[in-house]
CSV table of C-alpha atoms in Angstrom, one decimal:
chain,number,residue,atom,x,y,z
A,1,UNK,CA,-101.3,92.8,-32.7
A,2,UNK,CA,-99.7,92.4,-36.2
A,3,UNK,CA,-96.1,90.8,-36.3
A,4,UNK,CA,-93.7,91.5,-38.6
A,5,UNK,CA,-90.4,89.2,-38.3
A,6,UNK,CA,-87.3,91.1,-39.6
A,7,UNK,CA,-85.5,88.7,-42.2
A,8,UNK,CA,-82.3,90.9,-40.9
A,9,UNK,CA,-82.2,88.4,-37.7
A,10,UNK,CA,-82.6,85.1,-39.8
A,11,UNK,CA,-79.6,82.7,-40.6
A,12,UNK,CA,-78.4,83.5,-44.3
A,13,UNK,CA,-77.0,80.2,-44.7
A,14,UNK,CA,-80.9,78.8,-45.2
A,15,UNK,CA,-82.3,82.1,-46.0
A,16,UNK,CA,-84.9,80.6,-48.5
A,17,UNK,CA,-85.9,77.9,-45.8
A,18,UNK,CA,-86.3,80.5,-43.2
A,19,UNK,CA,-88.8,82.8,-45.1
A,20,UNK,CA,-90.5,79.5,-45.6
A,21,UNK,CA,-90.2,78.7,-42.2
A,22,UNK,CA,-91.3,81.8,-41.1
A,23,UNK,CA,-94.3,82.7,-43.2
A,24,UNK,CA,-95.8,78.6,-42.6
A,25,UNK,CA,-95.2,80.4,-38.7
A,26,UNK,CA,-98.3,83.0,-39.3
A,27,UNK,CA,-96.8,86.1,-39.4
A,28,UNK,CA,-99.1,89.1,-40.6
A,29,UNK,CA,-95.8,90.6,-42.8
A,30,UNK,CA,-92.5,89.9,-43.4
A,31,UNK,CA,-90.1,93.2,-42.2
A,32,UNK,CA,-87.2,94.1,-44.4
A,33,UNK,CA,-84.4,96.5,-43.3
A,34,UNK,CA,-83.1,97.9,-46.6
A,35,UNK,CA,-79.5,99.9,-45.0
A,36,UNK,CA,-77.2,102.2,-47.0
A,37,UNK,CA,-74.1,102.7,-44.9
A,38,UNK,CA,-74.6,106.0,-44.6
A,39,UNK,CA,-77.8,106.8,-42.9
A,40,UNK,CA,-76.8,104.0,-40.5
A,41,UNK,CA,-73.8,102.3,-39.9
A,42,UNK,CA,-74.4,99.0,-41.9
A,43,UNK,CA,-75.3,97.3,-45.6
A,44,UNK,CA,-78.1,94.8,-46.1
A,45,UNK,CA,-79.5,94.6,-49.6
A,46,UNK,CA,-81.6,96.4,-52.5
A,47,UNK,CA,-84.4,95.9,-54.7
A,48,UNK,CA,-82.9,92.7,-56.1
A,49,UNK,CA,-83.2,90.8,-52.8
A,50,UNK,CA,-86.4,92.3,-52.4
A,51,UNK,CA,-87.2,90.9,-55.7
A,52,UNK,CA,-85.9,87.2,-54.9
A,53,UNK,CA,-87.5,87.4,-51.4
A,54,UNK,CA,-91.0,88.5,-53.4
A,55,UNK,CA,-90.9,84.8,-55.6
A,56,UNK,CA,-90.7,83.0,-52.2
A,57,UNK,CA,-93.8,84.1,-50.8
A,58,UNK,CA,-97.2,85.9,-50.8
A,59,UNK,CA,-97.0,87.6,-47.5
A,60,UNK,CA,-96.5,91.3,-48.2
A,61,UNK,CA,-92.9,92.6,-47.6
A,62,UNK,CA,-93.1,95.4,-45.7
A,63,UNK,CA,-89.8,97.3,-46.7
A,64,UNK,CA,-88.0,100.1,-44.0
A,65,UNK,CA,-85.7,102.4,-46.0
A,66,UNK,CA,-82.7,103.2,-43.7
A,67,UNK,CA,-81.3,105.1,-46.2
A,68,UNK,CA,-80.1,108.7,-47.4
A,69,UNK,CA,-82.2,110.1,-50.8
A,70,UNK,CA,-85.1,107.7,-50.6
A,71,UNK,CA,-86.9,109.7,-53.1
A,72,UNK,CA,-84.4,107.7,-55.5
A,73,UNK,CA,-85.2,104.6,-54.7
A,74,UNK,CA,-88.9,104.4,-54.2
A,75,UNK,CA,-90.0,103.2,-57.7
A,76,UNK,CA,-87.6,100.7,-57.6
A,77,UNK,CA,-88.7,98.6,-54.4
A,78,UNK,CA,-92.2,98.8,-55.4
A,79,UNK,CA,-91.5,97.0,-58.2
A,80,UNK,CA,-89.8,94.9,-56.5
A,81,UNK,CA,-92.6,93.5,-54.4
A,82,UNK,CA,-92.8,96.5,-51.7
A,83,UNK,CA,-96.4,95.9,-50.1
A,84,UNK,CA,-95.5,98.7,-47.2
A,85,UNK,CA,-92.6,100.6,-47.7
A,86,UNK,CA,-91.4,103.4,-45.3
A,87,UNK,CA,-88.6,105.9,-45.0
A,88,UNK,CA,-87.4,108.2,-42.6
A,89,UNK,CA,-88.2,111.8,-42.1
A,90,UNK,CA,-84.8,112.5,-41.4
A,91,UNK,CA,-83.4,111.6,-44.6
A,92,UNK,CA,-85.5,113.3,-47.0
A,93,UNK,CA,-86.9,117.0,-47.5
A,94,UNK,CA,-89.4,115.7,-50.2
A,95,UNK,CA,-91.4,113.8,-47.9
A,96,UNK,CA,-95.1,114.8,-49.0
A,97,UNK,CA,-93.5,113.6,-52.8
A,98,UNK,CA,-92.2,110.5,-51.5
A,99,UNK,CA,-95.7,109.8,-49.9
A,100,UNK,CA,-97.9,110.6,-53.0
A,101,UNK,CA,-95.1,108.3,-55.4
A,102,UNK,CA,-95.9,105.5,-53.0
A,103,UNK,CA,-99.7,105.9,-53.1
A,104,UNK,CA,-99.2,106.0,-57.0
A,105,UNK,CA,-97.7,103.1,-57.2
A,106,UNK,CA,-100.5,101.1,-54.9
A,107,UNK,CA,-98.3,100.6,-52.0
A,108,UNK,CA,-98.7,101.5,-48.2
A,109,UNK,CA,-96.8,104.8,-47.0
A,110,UNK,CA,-94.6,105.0,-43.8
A,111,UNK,CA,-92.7,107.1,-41.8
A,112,UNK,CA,-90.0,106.1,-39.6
A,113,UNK,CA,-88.5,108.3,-36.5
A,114,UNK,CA,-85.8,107.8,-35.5
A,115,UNK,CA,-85.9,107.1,-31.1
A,116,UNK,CA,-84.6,110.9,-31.0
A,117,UNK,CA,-86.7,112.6,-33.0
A,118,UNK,CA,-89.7,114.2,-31.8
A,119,UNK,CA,-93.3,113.2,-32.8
A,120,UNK,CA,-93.8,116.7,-33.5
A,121,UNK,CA,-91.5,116.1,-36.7
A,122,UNK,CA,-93.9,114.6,-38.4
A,123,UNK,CA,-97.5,115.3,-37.0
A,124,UNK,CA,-98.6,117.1,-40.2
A,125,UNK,CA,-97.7,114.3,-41.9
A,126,UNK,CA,-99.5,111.4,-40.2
A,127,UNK,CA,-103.4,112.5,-41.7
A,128,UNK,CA,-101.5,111.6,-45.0
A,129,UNK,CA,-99.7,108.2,-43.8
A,130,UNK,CA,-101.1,104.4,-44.1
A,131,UNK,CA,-98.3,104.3,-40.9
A,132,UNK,CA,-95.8,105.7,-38.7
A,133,UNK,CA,-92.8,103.5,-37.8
A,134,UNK,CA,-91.2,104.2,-34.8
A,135,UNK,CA,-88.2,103.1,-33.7
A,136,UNK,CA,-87.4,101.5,-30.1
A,137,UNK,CA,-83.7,101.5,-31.2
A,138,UNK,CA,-81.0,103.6,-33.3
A,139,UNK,CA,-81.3,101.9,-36.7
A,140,UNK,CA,-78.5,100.0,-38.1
A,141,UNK,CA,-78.2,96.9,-36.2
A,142,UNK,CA,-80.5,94.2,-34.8
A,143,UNK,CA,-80.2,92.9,-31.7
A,144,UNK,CA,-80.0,95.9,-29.4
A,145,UNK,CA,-82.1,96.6,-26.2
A,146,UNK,CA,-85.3,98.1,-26.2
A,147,UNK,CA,-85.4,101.8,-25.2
A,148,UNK,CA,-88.8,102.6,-23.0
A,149,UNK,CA,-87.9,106.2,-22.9
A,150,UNK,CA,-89.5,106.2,-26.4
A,151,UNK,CA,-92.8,104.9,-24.8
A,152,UNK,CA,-94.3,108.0,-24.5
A,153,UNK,CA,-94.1,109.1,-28.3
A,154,UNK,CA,-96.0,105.8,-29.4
A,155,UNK,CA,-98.5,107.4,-26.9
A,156,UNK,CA,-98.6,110.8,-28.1
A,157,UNK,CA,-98.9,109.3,-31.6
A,158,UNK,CA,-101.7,107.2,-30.7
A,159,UNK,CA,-103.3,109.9,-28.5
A,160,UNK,CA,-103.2,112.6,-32.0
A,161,UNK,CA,-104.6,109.9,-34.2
A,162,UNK,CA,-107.2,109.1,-32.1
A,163,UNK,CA,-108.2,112.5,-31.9
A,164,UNK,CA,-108.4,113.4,-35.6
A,165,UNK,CA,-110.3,109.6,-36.0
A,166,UNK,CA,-107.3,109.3,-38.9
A,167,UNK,CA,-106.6,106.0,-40.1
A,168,UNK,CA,-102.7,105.8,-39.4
A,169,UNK,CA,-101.4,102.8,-37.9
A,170,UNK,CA,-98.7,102.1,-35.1
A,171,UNK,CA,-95.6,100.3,-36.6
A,172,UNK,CA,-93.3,99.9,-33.4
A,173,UNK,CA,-89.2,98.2,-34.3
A,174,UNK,CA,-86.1,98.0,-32.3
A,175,UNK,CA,-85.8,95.2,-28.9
A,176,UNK,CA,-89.2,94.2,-29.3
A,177,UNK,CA,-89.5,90.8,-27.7
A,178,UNK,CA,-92.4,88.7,-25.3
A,179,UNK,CA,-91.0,91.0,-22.0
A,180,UNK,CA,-92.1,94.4,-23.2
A,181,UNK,CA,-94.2,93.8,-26.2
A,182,UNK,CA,-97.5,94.5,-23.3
A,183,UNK,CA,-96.0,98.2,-22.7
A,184,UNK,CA,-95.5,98.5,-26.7
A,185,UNK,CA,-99.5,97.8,-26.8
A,186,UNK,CA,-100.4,99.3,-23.6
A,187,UNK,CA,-98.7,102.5,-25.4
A,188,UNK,CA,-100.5,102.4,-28.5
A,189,UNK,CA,-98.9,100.1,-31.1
A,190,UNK,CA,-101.2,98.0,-34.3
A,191,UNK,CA,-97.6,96.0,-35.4
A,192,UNK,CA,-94.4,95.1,-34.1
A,193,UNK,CA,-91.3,94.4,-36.1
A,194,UNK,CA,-89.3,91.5,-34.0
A,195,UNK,CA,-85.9,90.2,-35.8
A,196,UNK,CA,-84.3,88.1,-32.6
A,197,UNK,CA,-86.8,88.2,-30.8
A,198,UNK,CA,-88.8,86.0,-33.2
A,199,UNK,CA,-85.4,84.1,-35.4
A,200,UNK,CA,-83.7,83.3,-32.5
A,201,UNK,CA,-86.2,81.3,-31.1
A,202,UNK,CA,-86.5,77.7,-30.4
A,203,UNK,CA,-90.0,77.7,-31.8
A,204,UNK,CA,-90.9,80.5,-34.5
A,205,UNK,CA,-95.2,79.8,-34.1
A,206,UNK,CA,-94.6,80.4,-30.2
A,207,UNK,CA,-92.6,82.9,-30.7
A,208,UNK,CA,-95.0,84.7,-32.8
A,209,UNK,CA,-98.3,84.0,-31.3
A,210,UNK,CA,-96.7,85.0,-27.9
A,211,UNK,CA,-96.8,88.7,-29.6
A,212,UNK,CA,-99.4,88.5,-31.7
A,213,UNK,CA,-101.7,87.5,-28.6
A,214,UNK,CA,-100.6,91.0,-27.2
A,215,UNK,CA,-104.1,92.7,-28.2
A,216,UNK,CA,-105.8,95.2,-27.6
């Protein structure tokens, strides 16, 4: 199981030590929730932290637009460092652009769902996709409990990729934590996005090696 630690859950006062601290942890990718205030109820940060965040280290930055118009945007937090960089199906009708843009520009395409939003959204997109985010909470905060009524969508996903033998991974975000990162698996997920459930603990390598042992 991949593990991505959100930066959204790390203490801002020592962000640059944290990253450090985070990265020297062995996580797979480092998780960045990029929020507008519109599409969800909260502001992080653009490009230009992406940017500072990219000097610090050489662990891809896997970049999860919560925001309205990403077809605006996409360009931007490539350059930026964007390894992996996703946007939700909800906020966008140019999604098969979007997609081709981010292959263009040499990075990893994602989707995101939001935990209301049927699989069947997006199914004739996934063939297309490096990865499908879905999310195990409304975006906009960290911090909130896990919903496992959205279990059986990381199965249907997982159940129509295998299928097809496409080559889409299972990004799973929202509550993710050592109590329910087995049903995450168990339902079909490659990578977890953890923000407090990795930064607010005592010992970041346990933390993460706790989830990452979670294989299939």
């Amino acid at each position: 199981m991949r593990v991505a630690p959100s930066v959204i859950a790390a203490d801002f006062t020592h962000y640059q030590e944290e990253i450090v601290k985070i990265v020297d942890a062995g996580i797979d990718l480092l998780h960045l929730d990029v929020m507008d205030g519109v599409f969800v109820p909260n502001i992080t940060f653009g490009p230009m932290i992406v940017e500072a965040i990219n000097t610090l280290t050489s662990i891809e930055l896997d970049a999860h637009l919560m925001i309205v118009r990403p077809e605006n945007y996409v360009e931007q937090f490539i350059d930026a460092g964007t390894d992996w960089l996703s946007f939700h199906a909800e906020a966008t009708d140019q999604t098969d652009a979007i997609i081709e843009r981010i292959h263009t520009r040499g990075a990893k395409a994602g989707l995101a769902l939001n935990p209301g939003t049927p699989f069947n959204f997006v199914q004739k997109y996934i063939e297309k996709l490096d990865y499908l985010l879905i999310m195990t909470v409304n975006p906009g905060f960290y911090g909130q409990k896990f919903m496992s009524e959205v279990l059986p969508k990381i199965k249907k996903a997982r159940e129509f990729i295998e299928l097809r033998s496409l080559n889409c991974l299972i990004e799973v975000d929202g509550g993710i934590n050592v109590s329910n990162v087995e049903l995450v698996k168990e339902a079909g997920a490659d990578m977890v996005v953890a923000g407090a459930g990795v930064f607010k603990a005592d010992d970041y390598r346990k933390a993460i090696s706790q989830l990452q042992c979670s294989t299939h």
